[in-house]
Amino acid sequence: MKKILNNPADALIEALQGFTKAHDSVVRLHDGGRFVTRVERKNKDKVAIVSGGGSGHEPMHLGFIGTGMLDAACPGEVFTSPTPAPIAGAIEAVTGDAGCLMIVKNYAGDIMNFEMASEMCDHQVEIVVTDDDVALLDVTRSDDQPNRGVAGTLIVEKIVGAAAENGLSLNECAELGRRVNNATGSMAAALSSCTVPVAGTPTFELVGNEIELGVGIHGEAGRERIELCSADELAELFIAAILEKLDVHTGDEVLLMCNGLGATPPIELYVLFNSAVLNLEQRGISVARSQVGTFCTALDMAGASLTVTKLDQQVLALWDEPVKTVTWQWG
Amino acid sequence: MKKILNNPADALIEALQGFTKAHDSVVRLHDGGRFVTRVERKNKDKVAIVSGGGSGHEPMHLGFIGTGMLDAACPGEVFTSPTPAPIAGAIEAVTGDAGCLMIVKNYAGDIMNFEMASEMCDHQVEIVVTDDDVALLDVTRSDDQPNRGVAGTLIVEKIVGAAAENGLSLNECAELGRRVNNATGSMAAALSSCTVPVAGTPTFELVGNEIELGVGIHGEAGRERIELCSADELAELFIAAILEKLDVHTGDEVLLMCNGLGATPPIELYVLFNSAVLNLEQRGISVARSQVGTFCTALDMAGASLTVTKLDQQVLALWDEPVKTVTWQWG
């Protein structure tokens, strides 16, 4: 394992300490590193938005804490759900009379722990589960292979974050979050594996020019292994799969996110984004808004994902609301 | 070579098209991709700030075009200086009566081409050359191994960008830029090589747990090859080398940038940043401001750099001025 770390078992707490030192005008570390909140005091009139899950996906969720998005995030150890107690701590720290909306990616451990946390609190709590990954939609699936929550989770967080800031109620925020999740599809491909610090060896192996099409953000298997193809071909594979889920047609406007999985540099992400825009335009679909960067990662995995969200007037207006978090991208 | 590309020879223009499509409220592509400017019209009352150089270091410089930083950037092919004509085009596009300040990294090709471009224009043009890399400071050097301009270039761009926005004159901006460059030191280490798209094979090789200490952002050799050490030890090696250049003492305040070289994920960057803050604190030096992320890269190289700038009241105030670029980090 070739990583910049001290003791691998301390990677999470040291990264959290570094993160909250670097951005101490935006975020604050609590309870010895068990959860992170906005610096500003909680607004009792606003629905609190809380997320979290296993670490190793940075900047998700930590980088999206701040005005217009999350009030708190609760990071578990790498690829491991946080336990209920710190999640409950995060809820208590930021929730007032308007209640709390939790955005939880669709993994059994996360859902169990976030639900248990909500039962430990006296506040009114709703859960929106994200399952934007379309990689397994066309595969015969068992219950062990649900659709996963991946990069589209950040789009749900942005929209409900803005809605909460604008004073929408808990039920309105929850309904909106579910609607955005249903209007969002994502697919990823891995060009390399990733290495969990305490494991020290790669999670899986790719031989030669193989890529894992439809890979999960913990290195879960996808649809198939194929030979590396061009950016144009990869964009076509992603978008064709995503559009099977979405009700998007000629003349519609979408939001397009091109996301790096950790080790892929900007030049490749912008090439893929450019291919994806051209692909959608050829289908008569217009890319009205976008984000391109490294947002939802699988540690040091090389590769990228595309996420498409169908836009309507409400979602577009909320997308354009201001954000002040560490990671949100201008322009 | 395992990269998300179409024809490798088209990587730059496709990335530029993707970048300017993704961020069309901030940046605009000109002359078939030869330079990029802010969207907003040039302000004739303000010194224009122009930078550029070979590509492969993204988001530098493109991601730092916008209010408070650069007016234009001129990207050459990967690791290749742009020619004088597009640089002159960029100067003409953004420069008014207050003249133009060019920030140029200390590479012979860049300096020659930016100087030739300035001679092609009727405007008053000053050049600030950045040479913040301290890797070769203690090595017996020939003229072929000057100190290179690396991540500290972005700190110079931030400070003179804010100064220009505040109405400082061309001479004042140039003097300030040189002062900030002299107060800035950087050092990097590579954990892996990088691969230029049109070459297709790695620029150099690292065996086993070797790292290249003091590597340049094109893969140039550094001080020495050593075995991978801990984040604490790496921070000590970097900071000890940087402080040999800087006039920084107990009680001083510094700006600390922890920069990923392309393939290193946030968790490792924040661990290294945390180690660096603790190291500086043990020396009685206070980290008053910071940036942590992937800003100045060497394509897909794994590794990181630290940059330290000694702060004074003027530089601190200019650092805190607002920025609206694609990449600048909040908080």
XYZ file of C-alpha atoms in Angstrom:
662
model
C 0.000 0.000 0.000
C 1.474 3.340 -1.075
C -0.452 6.090 0.704
C 0.345 9.257 2.624
C -0.746 8.190 6.105
C 0.501 7.692 9.620
C -1.035 4.653 11.353
C -3.708 3.475 8.868
C -6.125 2.964 11.771
C -5.872 6.702 12.530
C -6.490 7.879 8.940
C -10.114 8.908 9.502
C -9.661 10.893 12.709
C -6.533 12.631 11.386
C -8.287 13.495 8.120
C -11.273 14.852 10.086
C -8.959 16.939 12.255
C -7.206 18.247 9.150
C -10.501 18.969 7.403
C -12.001 20.910 10.276
C -8.758 22.842 10.900
C -8.505 23.772 7.220
C -12.102 24.983 7.028
C -12.830 26.256 10.514
C -14.967 29.122 9.284
C -17.411 26.596 7.761
C -17.312 23.344 9.785
C -16.791 22.141 13.339
C -15.734 18.705 14.657
C -17.738 17.301 17.604
C -17.469 14.567 20.216
C -13.886 13.600 19.485
C -14.525 13.298 15.766
C -17.827 11.450 15.718
C -19.704 14.044 13.669
C -19.207 17.373 11.884
C -21.603 20.334 11.767
C -21.793 23.782 10.266
C -20.123 26.450 12.384
C -23.174 28.686 12.391
C -25.710 28.054 15.153
C -28.716 25.940 14.276
C -31.698 27.796 12.905
C -34.731 26.586 14.815
C -37.028 27.650 11.981
C -35.390 25.499 9.314
C -35.509 21.764 8.607
C -32.123 20.295 9.534
C -30.448 18.247 6.786
C -28.175 15.443 8.005
C -26.238 12.869 6.007
C -23.332 10.495 6.489
C -22.165 6.951 5.951
C -18.854 5.170 5.624
C -15.813 7.308 4.873
C -13.589 6.932 1.822
C -15.955 8.889 -0.428
C -14.564 12.346 0.338
C -15.350 15.129 -0.301
C -18.831 13.549 0.068
C -20.383 14.282 2.587
C -18.053 16.520 4.628
C -17.342 18.938 1.802
C -21.042 19.671 1.408
C -21.725 20.871 4.945
C -22.635 24.553 5.005
C -25.215 27.113 4.022
C -27.540 25.739 1.355
C -26.704 22.064 1.838
C -26.034 19.911 4.926
C -26.260 20.940 8.574
C -24.270 17.921 9.724
C -22.592 14.758 8.488
C -21.677 11.652 10.425
C -18.708 9.762 8.942
C -18.155 6.105 9.804
C -14.826 4.355 9.429
C -13.743 3.723 5.815
C -16.540 1.886 3.955
C -18.300 1.215 7.305
C -21.588 2.712 8.457
C -21.498 4.982 11.505
C -23.229 3.578 14.585
C -26.533 5.054 15.812
C -25.128 7.044 18.766
C -23.032 9.567 16.796
C -25.798 9.927 14.208
C -28.215 10.739 17.034
C -25.630 13.202 18.353
C -25.536 14.919 14.985
C -29.328 15.105 14.823
C -29.543 16.589 18.323
C -26.843 19.145 17.550
C -28.589 20.717 14.581
C -32.319 19.991 14.824
C -34.950 22.419 16.025
C -38.744 22.573 15.870
C -38.902 22.067 12.090
C -37.482 18.547 12.386
C -34.701 16.709 10.592
C -34.382 15.187 7.149
C -31.722 12.497 6.784
C -30.300 11.670 3.350
C -29.101 8.066 3.445
C -27.518 6.064 0.641
C -29.198 2.742 -0.045
C -27.000 0.325 1.890
C -28.546 -1.994 4.496
C -26.132 -1.010 7.278
C -26.629 2.718 6.755
C -30.412 2.443 6.678
C -30.479 0.347 9.858
C -28.167 2.685 11.777
C -29.804 5.936 10.636
C -33.266 4.526 11.468
C -32.091 3.451 14.933
C -30.594 6.913 15.466
C -33.876 8.587 14.535
C -35.663 6.469 17.147
C -33.181 7.642 19.802
C -34.226 11.280 19.275
C -37.341 13.163 20.330
C -37.345 15.180 17.118
C -39.496 14.522 14.101
C -37.178 12.790 11.604
C -37.777 11.741 7.997
C -35.417 9.626 5.869
C -34.859 9.934 2.131
C -32.987 6.930 0.740
C -30.968 7.545 -2.440
C -30.572 4.739 -4.981
C -29.458 6.547 -8.128
C -27.009 3.897 -9.402
C -28.522 2.260 -12.490
C -25.693 -0.270 -12.963
C -27.764 -3.226 -11.779
C -31.141 -2.147 -13.180
C -30.953 -4.554 -16.126
C -29.419 -7.414 -14.161
C -31.475 -10.136 -12.482
C -31.024 -9.041 -8.905
C -31.479 -10.602 -5.513
C -32.344 -8.479 -2.483
C -28.636 -8.433 -1.725
C -28.096 -6.230 -4.763
C -30.357 -3.224 -4.450
C -29.673 -0.094 -6.483
C -26.992 1.796 -4.607
C -26.846 5.429 -3.598
C -23.873 7.055 -5.322
C -22.975 10.524 -6.697
C -26.614 11.499 -7.281
C -26.908 11.664 -3.500
C -25.140 15.028 -3.704
C -27.772 16.363 -6.083
C -30.515 15.349 -3.640
C -28.544 17.035 -0.834
C -28.200 20.241 -2.868
C -31.888 20.459 -3.744
C -33.315 19.634 -0.311
C -30.614 21.805 1.286
C -31.846 24.792 -0.707
C -35.476 23.874 -0.036
C -34.859 23.744 3.721
C -33.022 27.082 3.582
C -36.097 28.525 1.817
C -38.395 27.381 4.625
C -40.079 24.327 3.121
C -41.524 21.945 5.701
C -40.104 18.549 6.650
C -42.711 16.724 4.591
C -42.177 18.996 1.605
C -38.413 18.499 1.790
C -38.796 14.717 2.079
C -41.197 14.525 -0.855
C -38.922 16.724 -2.943
C -35.860 14.623 -2.069
C -37.630 11.426 -3.152
C -38.760 13.077 -6.368
C -35.215 14.246 -7.191
C -33.802 10.801 -6.396
C -36.316 9.216 -8.753
C -35.390 11.732 -11.460
C -31.673 10.934 -11.079
C -29.549 8.131 -12.529
C -25.813 7.433 -12.247
C -23.290 4.964 -13.588
C -19.549 4.570 -12.936
C -16.594 2.689 -14.379
C -13.388 1.744 -12.554
C -10.038 1.859 -14.352
C -8.291 0.662 -11.195
C -9.203 -0.886 -7.865
C -9.019 0.914 -4.533
C -7.163 0.044 -1.324
C -8.765 0.362 2.118
C -6.040 1.703 4.482
C -6.471 -0.898 7.234
C -6.646 -3.723 4.648
C -3.516 -2.620 2.804
C -4.218 -4.540 -0.414
C -6.506 -3.726 -3.371
C -10.200 -4.629 -2.968
C -10.308 -6.313 -6.398
C -8.052 -6.664 -9.422
C -8.299 -5.417 -12.979
C -5.987 -7.017 -15.514
C -4.416 -5.038 -18.365
C -6.896 -2.711 -20.059
C -9.984 -4.133 -18.303
C -12.452 -1.730 -16.716
C -15.319 -2.560 -14.346
C -18.448 -1.079 -15.907
C -21.058 -0.169 -13.313
C -18.669 -0.424 -10.361
C -19.941 0.595 -6.913
C -18.254 3.207 -4.745
C -16.863 0.495 -2.463
C -15.513 -1.505 -5.393
C -18.624 -3.665 -5.735
C -18.911 -5.537 -9.029
C -20.869 -3.829 -11.771
C -22.485 -5.075 -14.980
C -19.483 -6.508 -16.709
C -15.791 -6.214 -17.347
C -14.949 -4.744 -20.706
C -11.831 -3.481 -22.453
C -11.137 0.225 -21.969
C -12.999 2.131 -24.664
C -12.933 5.774 -25.798
C -14.480 8.599 -23.795
C -17.215 8.887 -26.437
C -18.033 5.180 -26.121
C -17.951 5.297 -22.324
C -20.312 8.283 -22.312
C -22.687 6.363 -24.600
C -22.637 3.284 -22.316
C -23.326 5.440 -19.243
C -26.024 7.615 -20.779
C -27.878 4.783 -22.518
C -28.066 2.947 -19.176
C -29.109 6.053 -17.229
C -31.825 7.030 -19.713
C -33.435 3.598 -19.310
C -34.361 4.723 -15.793
C -35.262 8.363 -16.432
C -38.333 9.804 -18.098
C -36.238 12.132 -20.281
C -37.115 12.962 -23.872
C -36.107 15.228 -26.732
C -36.489 18.844 -25.661
C -35.975 18.143 -21.944
C -33.364 19.877 -19.815
C -31.061 17.944 -17.511
C -28.357 18.489 -14.939
C -25.156 16.565 -15.744
C -22.526 15.671 -13.158
C -19.200 14.171 -14.218
C -17.514 12.798 -11.125
C -14.019 11.412 -10.557
C -13.709 8.317 -8.363
C -10.551 9.557 -6.619
C -7.463 9.184 -8.817
C -8.663 10.576 -12.141
C -7.324 14.046 -13.018
C -9.409 16.971 -14.314
C -8.297 16.677 -17.951
C -9.927 13.220 -18.242
C -13.074 14.323 -16.405
C -13.547 17.289 -18.748
C -12.971 15.087 -21.818
C -15.651 12.674 -20.563
C -17.982 15.553 -19.689
C -17.531 16.993 -23.189
C -18.361 13.587 -24.728
C -21.440 13.306 -22.513
C -22.747 16.764 -23.441
C -22.369 15.965 -27.160
C -24.085 12.596 -26.640
C -27.067 14.165 -24.870
C -27.296 16.959 -27.455
C -27.454 14.351 -30.223
C -30.474 12.938 -28.421
C -32.081 16.399 -28.328
C -31.507 16.690 -24.570
C -30.066 19.960 -23.288
C -27.522 20.150 -20.439
C -28.783 23.192 -18.521
C -26.556 22.850 -15.444
C -23.480 20.836 -14.531
C -20.786 19.970 -12.028
C -17.456 18.416 -13.030
C -14.933 17.317 -10.453
C -14.029 14.808 -7.788
C -17.036 14.719 -5.473
C -18.060 11.126 -4.615
C -15.036 8.866 -4.514
C -13.946 5.316 -3.756
C -10.647 6.164 -2.036
C -7.856 6.015 -4.647
C -9.877 4.362 -7.417
C -9.217 5.619 -10.958
C -12.375 6.044 -12.965
C -15.404 8.257 -13.297
C -19.178 8.372 -13.161
C -21.885 10.333 -14.910
C -25.088 11.408 -13.187
C -28.112 12.831 -14.991
C -31.054 14.529 -13.251
C -34.171 15.559 -15.126
C -34.854 19.208 -14.346
C -38.117 20.996 -13.777
C -38.662 24.617 -12.797
C -38.638 23.996 -9.041
C -35.511 21.842 -9.103
C -33.692 24.262 -11.432
C -34.466 27.235 -9.185
C -33.282 25.366 -6.077
C -30.107 24.249 -7.872
C -29.314 27.916 -8.557
C -29.676 28.967 -4.908
C -26.399 30.003 -3.271
C -24.217 27.465 -1.484
C -21.373 28.031 0.915
C -19.641 24.738 1.513
C -16.004 23.694 1.120
C -16.461 21.809 -2.139
C -19.303 23.348 -4.156
C -18.180 24.499 -7.575
C -18.933 27.889 -9.075
C -20.107 28.533 -12.583
C -1.984 3.832 -20.905
C -5.304 3.601 -19.079
C -7.040 6.958 -19.397
C -10.504 8.245 -20.256
C -9.762 9.906 -23.599
C -10.676 9.827 -27.264
C -7.703 10.458 -29.564
C -4.882 11.394 -27.131
C -3.842 14.213 -29.491
C -7.298 15.795 -28.962
C -7.254 15.596 -25.151
C -6.460 19.276 -24.583
C -9.009 20.787 -26.941
C -11.755 18.389 -25.783
C -10.958 19.147 -22.133
C -11.038 22.889 -22.864
C -14.383 22.533 -24.625
C -15.727 20.536 -21.686
C -14.360 23.025 -19.165
C -15.851 26.068 -20.837
C -19.206 24.324 -21.419
C -19.368 23.255 -17.775
C -18.579 26.734 -16.457
C -20.007 29.052 -19.087
C -21.141 31.621 -16.540
C -17.487 32.130 -15.501
C -15.192 31.398 -18.475
C -15.156 31.664 -22.261
C -13.036 29.801 -24.862
C -11.461 31.916 -27.621
C -9.798 31.453 -31.005
C -10.603 27.767 -31.374
C -9.267 26.927 -27.949
C -6.074 28.945 -27.847
C -6.942 30.916 -24.709
C -9.637 31.259 -22.047
C -10.939 34.466 -20.452
C -13.456 35.537 -17.862
C -16.972 35.941 -19.236
C -17.381 39.430 -17.844
C -16.167 42.283 -20.044
C -12.724 43.657 -19.369
C -12.530 46.490 -16.893
C -10.388 49.196 -18.438
C -9.591 50.602 -15.004
C -8.024 47.436 -13.643
C -4.664 45.756 -14.244
C -5.281 42.590 -16.286
C -3.814 39.411 -14.789
C -2.805 36.750 -17.332
C -1.168 33.375 -16.754
C -0.693 30.104 -18.588
C 1.853 27.478 -19.527
C 1.797 23.838 -20.508
C -1.365 21.865 -19.712
C -1.517 18.809 -17.483
C -1.551 20.851 -14.268
C -5.313 21.349 -14.079
C -7.158 22.952 -12.398
C -4.187 25.383 -12.569
C -4.542 27.847 -14.323
C -8.004 27.478 -15.893
C -9.827 26.912 -12.630
C -8.553 30.211 -11.271
C -9.940 32.483 -13.972
C -12.627 34.773 -12.599
C -13.329 37.679 -10.307
C -10.478 38.179 -7.849
C -7.870 36.140 -9.713
C -7.011 35.734 -13.415
C -8.517 37.581 -16.370
C -7.175 35.048 -18.857
C -5.061 31.903 -19.134
C -3.284 30.513 -22.134
C -2.848 26.711 -22.015
C -0.189 25.034 -24.168
C -0.270 21.370 -25.086
C 0.471 18.971 -22.204
C 3.772 19.952 -20.539
C 4.532 22.299 -23.486
C 4.649 26.085 -23.369
C 2.053 27.976 -25.427
C 3.481 29.904 -28.392
C 3.603 33.732 -28.335
C 0.625 34.339 -30.657
C -2.151 32.942 -28.427
C -0.558 34.558 -25.364
C -0.638 37.895 -27.204
C -4.270 37.167 -28.105
C -5.089 36.648 -24.436
C -3.334 39.886 -23.466
C -5.208 41.853 -26.141
C -8.534 40.360 -25.116
C -8.408 41.476 -21.487
C -6.007 44.421 -21.196
C -6.989 48.051 -20.960
C -5.234 51.283 -20.001
C -3.980 49.929 -16.662
C -1.753 47.372 -18.419
C -1.201 43.660 -17.955
C 0.635 41.604 -15.362
C 1.677 38.118 -16.480
C 2.393 35.414 -13.891
C 4.838 32.962 -15.447
C 6.312 29.845 -13.857
C 10.100 29.668 -14.014
C 10.665 27.466 -17.064
C 12.860 28.707 -19.929
C 10.268 28.009 -22.639
C 7.472 29.786 -20.798
C 9.586 32.845 -20.040
C 10.738 33.117 -23.656
C 7.233 32.777 -25.107
C 5.516 35.099 -22.618
C 8.239 37.731 -23.163
C 7.878 37.482 -26.938
C 4.099 37.806 -26.577
C 4.474 40.954 -24.479
C 6.621 42.476 -27.237
C 3.879 41.769 -29.787
C 1.407 43.946 -27.848
C 1.136 47.735 -27.572
C 0.073 47.461 -23.931
C 2.296 47.999 -20.928
C 3.140 44.483 -19.705
C 5.047 43.342 -16.617
C 6.111 39.768 -15.864
C 6.343 38.154 -12.440
C 8.254 34.861 -12.554
C 7.389 32.331 -9.837
C 10.083 29.975 -8.525
C 8.652 28.710 -5.243
C 9.943 25.118 -5.468
C 12.697 24.675 -2.866
C 13.550 21.085 -3.866
C 16.826 22.013 -5.539
C 17.861 24.843 -3.203
C 20.412 22.729 -1.330
C 21.682 20.916 -4.415
C 24.665 22.092 -6.455
C 22.784 23.355 -9.471
C 23.666 24.255 -13.015
C 21.699 26.916 -14.891
C 19.658 24.062 -16.348
C 18.124 23.475 -12.931
C 16.617 26.714 -11.730
C 14.036 26.729 -8.973
C 10.719 25.863 -10.597
C 7.384 27.576 -10.317
C 4.898 25.137 -8.786
C 1.793 25.341 -6.541
C 2.885 28.617 -4.923
C 2.117 30.224 -8.293
C -1.563 30.042 -7.323
C -0.901 32.017 -4.149
C 0.807 34.748 -6.185
C -2.167 34.729 -8.586
C -4.633 35.055 -5.709
C -2.823 37.965 -4.086
C -2.127 40.011 -7.233
C -5.618 39.166 -8.508
C -7.137 40.755 -5.410
C -4.707 43.685 -5.604
C -5.680 44.381 -9.230
C -9.361 44.142 -8.332
C -8.715 46.743 -5.592
C -7.187 49.166 -8.096
C -3.462 48.818 -7.409
C -1.256 49.933 -10.301
C 0.707 47.650 -12.608
C 3.968 48.425 -10.817
C 2.389 47.907 -7.407
C 0.910 44.566 -8.506
C 4.239 43.424 -9.982
C 6.193 44.392 -6.875
C 3.630 42.662 -4.660
C 3.741 39.518 -6.808
C 7.533 39.318 -6.528
C 7.355 39.882 -2.783
C 4.779 37.070 -2.331
C 6.829 34.730 -4.527
C 9.900 35.406 -2.386
C 7.856 34.734 0.762
C 6.622 31.394 -0.608
C 8.245 27.957 -0.651
C 6.938 24.601 -1.902
C 8.063 20.988 -2.016
C 6.428 17.882 -3.509
C 6.860 14.111 -3.418
C 5.708 11.635 -6.063
C 4.323 8.245 -5.062
C 3.836 7.334 -8.715
C 4.925 8.592 -12.116
C 2.619 10.315 -14.612
C 1.789 9.472 -18.218
C 1.614 12.117 -20.960
C -1.349 11.158 -23.224
C 0.517 11.388 -26.550
C 3.514 9.501 -25.089
C 1.417 6.681 -23.653
C 4.039 5.414 -21.207
C 5.075 6.675 -17.749
C 7.583 9.556 -17.676
C 9.739 7.792 -15.082
C 9.558 4.721 -12.871
C 9.348 4.240 -9.129
C 10.085 0.773 -7.806
C 8.211 -0.702 -4.838
C 7.798 1.769 -1.998
C 10.163 4.394 -3.455
C 9.029 8.000 -3.598
C 10.668 10.894 -5.475
C 11.267 13.618 -2.902
C 11.245 17.086 -4.445
C 9.694 15.958 -7.740
C 8.752 18.622 -10.299
C 5.271 19.009 -11.765
C 6.418 17.482 -15.063
C 8.040 14.531 -13.323
C 11.476 16.146 -13.096
C 13.881 14.504 -10.653
C 13.936 15.931 -7.149
C 16.438 15.719 -4.303
C 16.521 12.004 -3.805
C 14.586 8.779 -3.862
C 13.620 7.532 -0.442
C 11.381 4.827 0.955
C 7.802 5.923 1.614
C 7.632 7.370 5.119
C 4.753 8.427 7.370
C 2.711 11.581 6.801
C 4.348 13.120 9.884
C 7.835 12.388 8.511
C 6.924 13.651 5.038
C 5.551 16.885 6.521
C 8.816 17.326 8.447
C 10.934 16.791 5.299
C 8.826 19.304 3.349
C 8.615 21.966 6.044
C 12.280 21.784 7.053
C 13.248 22.310 3.395
C 10.743 25.147 2.876
C 11.755 26.999 6.037
C 15.376 27.087 4.829
C 14.155 29.527 2.164
C 11.660 31.570 4.167
C 12.291 34.197 6.812
C 9.740 32.649 9.177
C 10.199 32.531 12.945
C 8.354 31.628 16.137
C 5.265 33.786 16.444
C 4.855 34.334 12.689
C 1.664 33.554 10.793
C 1.702 31.581 7.557
C -0.612 30.393 4.828
C -0.405 26.610 4.269
C -1.464 24.897 1.057
C -1.616 21.097 0.854
C -1.912 20.157 -2.800
C -2.574 16.825 -4.504
C -0.549 16.035 -7.628
C -3.505 14.459 -9.446
C -4.272 10.955 -8.190
C -4.185 11.410 -4.420
C -7.591 11.402 -2.705
C -8.790 13.934 -0.108
C -8.348 11.648 2.903
C -4.560 11.510 2.339
C -4.319 15.244 1.668
C -6.116 16.062 4.921
C -3.924 13.632 6.878
C -0.803 15.341 5.451
C -2.276 18.787 6.100
C -3.006 17.812 9.699
C 0.590 16.596 10.133
C 1.894 19.842 8.621
C -0.194 22.053 10.914
C 1.051 20.149 13.976
C 4.648 20.402 12.719
C 4.422 24.169 12.226
C 2.698 24.624 15.596
C 5.545 22.752 17.293
C 7.869 25.341 15.772
C 5.704 28.139 17.171
C 4.411 29.068 13.709
C 0.684 29.625 13.341
C -1.314 28.516 10.272
C -3.651 31.467 9.801
C -5.090 30.506 6.403
C -5.094 27.365 4.251
C -6.188 25.584 1.102
C -6.310 21.778 0.837
C -7.138 20.044 -2.412
C -5.998 19.165 -5.895
C -4.920 22.455 -7.438
C -1.549 22.138 -9.229
C -1.146 18.677 -10.713
C 1.160 16.551 -12.828
C -1.536 14.694 -14.785
C -2.253 11.383 -13.009
C 0.708 11.478 -10.608
C 0.037 10.230 -7.063
C 1.651 12.410 -4.434
C 1.334 15.767 -2.769
C 3.072 19.050 -2.082
C 3.095 21.560 0.730
C 3.415 25.296 0.159
C 4.059 27.840 2.910
C 3.720 31.614 2.479
C 4.772 34.049 5.187
C 1.851 36.380 5.837
C 1.839 40.091 6.579
C -1.157 42.367 7.025
C -1.424 43.362 3.362
C -1.121 39.807 2.048
C -3.579 38.467 4.634
C -6.170 41.110 3.741
C -5.810 40.394 0.010
C -6.068 36.635 0.640
C -9.418 37.238 2.355
C -10.874 39.219 -0.572
C -13.701 37.411 -2.389
C -12.998 35.125 -5.332
C -15.373 33.750 -7.911
C -13.545 31.127 -9.939
C -14.359 27.499 -10.671
C -11.877 26.010 -8.213
C -11.382 28.375 -5.280
C -12.221 26.750 -1.975
C -14.404 28.277 0.717
C -13.648 28.385 4.403
